[in-house]
mmCIF file of C-alpha atoms in Angstrom:
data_model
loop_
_atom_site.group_PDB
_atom_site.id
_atom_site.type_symbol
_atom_site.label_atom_id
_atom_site.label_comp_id
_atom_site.label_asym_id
_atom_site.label_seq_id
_atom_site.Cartn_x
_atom_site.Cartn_y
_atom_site.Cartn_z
ATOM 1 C CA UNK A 798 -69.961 -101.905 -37.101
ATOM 2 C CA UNK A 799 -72.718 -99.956 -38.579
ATOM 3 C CA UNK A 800 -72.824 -99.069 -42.726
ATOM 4 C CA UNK A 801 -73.109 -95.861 -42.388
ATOM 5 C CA UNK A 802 -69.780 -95.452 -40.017
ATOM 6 C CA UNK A 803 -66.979 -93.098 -41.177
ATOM 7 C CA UNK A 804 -64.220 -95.065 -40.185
ATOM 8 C CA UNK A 805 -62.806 -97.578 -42.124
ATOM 9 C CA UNK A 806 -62.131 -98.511 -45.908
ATOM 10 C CA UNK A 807 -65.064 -98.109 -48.121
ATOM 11 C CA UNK A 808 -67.350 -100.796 -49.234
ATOM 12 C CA UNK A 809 -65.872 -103.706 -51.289
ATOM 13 C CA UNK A 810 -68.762 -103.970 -54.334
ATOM 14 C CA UNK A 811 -68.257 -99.938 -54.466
ATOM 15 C CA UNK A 812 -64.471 -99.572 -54.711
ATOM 16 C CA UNK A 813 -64.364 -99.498 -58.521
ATOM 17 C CA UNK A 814 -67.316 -97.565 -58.845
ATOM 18 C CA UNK A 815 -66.145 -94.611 -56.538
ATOM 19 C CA UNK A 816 -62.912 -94.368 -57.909
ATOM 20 C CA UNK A 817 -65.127 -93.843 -61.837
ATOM 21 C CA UNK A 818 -66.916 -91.409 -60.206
ATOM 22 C CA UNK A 819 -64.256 -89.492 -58.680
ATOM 23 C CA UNK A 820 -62.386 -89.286 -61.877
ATOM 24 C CA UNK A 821 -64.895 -88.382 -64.596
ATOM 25 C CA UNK A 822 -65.587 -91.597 -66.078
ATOM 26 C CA UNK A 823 -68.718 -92.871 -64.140
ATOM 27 C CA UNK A 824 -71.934 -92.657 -66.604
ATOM 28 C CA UNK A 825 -75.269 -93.494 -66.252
ATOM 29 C CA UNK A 826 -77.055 -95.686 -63.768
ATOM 30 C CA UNK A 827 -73.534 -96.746 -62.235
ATOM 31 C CA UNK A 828 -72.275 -93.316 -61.690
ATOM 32 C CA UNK A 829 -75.858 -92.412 -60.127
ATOM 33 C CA UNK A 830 -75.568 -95.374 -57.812
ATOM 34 C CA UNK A 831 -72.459 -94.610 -56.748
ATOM 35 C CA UNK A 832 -73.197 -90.669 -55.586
ATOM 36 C CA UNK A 833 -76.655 -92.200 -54.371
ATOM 37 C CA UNK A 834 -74.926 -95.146 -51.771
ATOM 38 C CA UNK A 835 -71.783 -92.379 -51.106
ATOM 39 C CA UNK A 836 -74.381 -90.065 -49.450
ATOM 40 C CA UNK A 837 -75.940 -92.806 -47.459
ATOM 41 C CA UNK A 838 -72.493 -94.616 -46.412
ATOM 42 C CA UNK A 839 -69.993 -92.564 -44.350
ATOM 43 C CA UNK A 840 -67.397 -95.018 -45.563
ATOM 44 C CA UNK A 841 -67.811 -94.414 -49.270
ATOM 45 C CA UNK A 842 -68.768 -91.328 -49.020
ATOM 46 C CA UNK A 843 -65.570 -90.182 -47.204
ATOM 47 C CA UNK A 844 -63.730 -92.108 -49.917
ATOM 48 C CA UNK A 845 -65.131 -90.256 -52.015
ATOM 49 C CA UNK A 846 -64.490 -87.406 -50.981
ATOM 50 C CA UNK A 847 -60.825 -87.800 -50.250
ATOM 51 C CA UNK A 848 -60.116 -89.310 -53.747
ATOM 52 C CA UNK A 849 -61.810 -86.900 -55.238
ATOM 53 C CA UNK A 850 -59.171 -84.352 -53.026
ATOM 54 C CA UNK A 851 -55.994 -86.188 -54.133
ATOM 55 C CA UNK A 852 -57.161 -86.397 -57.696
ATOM 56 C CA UNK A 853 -57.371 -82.492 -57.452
ATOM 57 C CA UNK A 854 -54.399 -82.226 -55.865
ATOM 58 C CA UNK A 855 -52.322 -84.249 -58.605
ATOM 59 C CA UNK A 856 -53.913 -82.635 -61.400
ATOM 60 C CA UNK A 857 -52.557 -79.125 -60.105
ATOM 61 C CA UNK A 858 -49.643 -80.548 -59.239
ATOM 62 C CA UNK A 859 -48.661 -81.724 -62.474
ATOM 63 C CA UNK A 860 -45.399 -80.007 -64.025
ATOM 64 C CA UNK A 861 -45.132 -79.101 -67.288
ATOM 65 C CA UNK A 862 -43.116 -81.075 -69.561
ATOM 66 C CA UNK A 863 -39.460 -78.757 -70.098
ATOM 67 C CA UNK A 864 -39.343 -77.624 -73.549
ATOM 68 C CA UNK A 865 -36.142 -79.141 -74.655
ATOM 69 C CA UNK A 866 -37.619 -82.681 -73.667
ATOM 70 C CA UNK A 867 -40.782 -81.913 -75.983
ATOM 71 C CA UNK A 868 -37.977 -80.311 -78.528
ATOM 72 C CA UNK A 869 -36.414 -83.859 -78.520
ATOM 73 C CA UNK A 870 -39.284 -85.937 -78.652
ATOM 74 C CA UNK A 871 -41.071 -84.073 -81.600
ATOM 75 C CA UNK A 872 -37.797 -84.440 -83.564
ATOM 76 C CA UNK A 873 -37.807 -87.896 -83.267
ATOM 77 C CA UNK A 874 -34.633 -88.991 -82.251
ATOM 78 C CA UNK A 875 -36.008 -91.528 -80.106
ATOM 79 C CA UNK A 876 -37.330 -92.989 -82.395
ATOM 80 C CA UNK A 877 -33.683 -93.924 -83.597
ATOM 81 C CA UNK A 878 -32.499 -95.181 -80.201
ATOM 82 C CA UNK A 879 -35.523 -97.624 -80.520
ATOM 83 C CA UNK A 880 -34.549 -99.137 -83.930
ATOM 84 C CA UNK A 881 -31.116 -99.164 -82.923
ATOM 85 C CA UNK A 882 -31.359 -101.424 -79.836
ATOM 86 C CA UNK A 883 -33.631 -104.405 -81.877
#
């Protein structure tokens, strides 16, 4: 099997790497080297590029919190419960 194949899970070493650079945490020479081998590698790079999808996807998915839940944990009360059950 070639490198550069699309098919198939991405590159072992790069796993880690990919997943900072899909998510806004890559910096530097690492996140560089991780967008430089993604282009070259049709594994990584369609890793990449389908992480970078789902992230998207879950981010604009995400419901917002119902304001009676919020109501109860600003007030608190929780708090209570915790102390309660030591």
């Amino acid at each position: 099997m070639s490198h550069h194949d699309i098919e198939g899970p991405p590159c072992s070493h790069m796993e880690h790497m990919l997943h900072d650079a899909a998510d806004g945490t890559g910096r530097g020479l690492r996140l560089w080297y991780a967008l430089h081998h993604a282009a070259r590698c049709g594994r990584c790079g369609r890793f990449l590029s389908r992480l970078r999808e789902t992230l998207s996807a879950m981010r604009q998915a995400k419901p917002e919190p119902e304001a009676d839940a919020m109501a109860r944990l600003k007030a608190g009360r929780w708090r209570d419960e915790m102390s309660a059950e030591e």
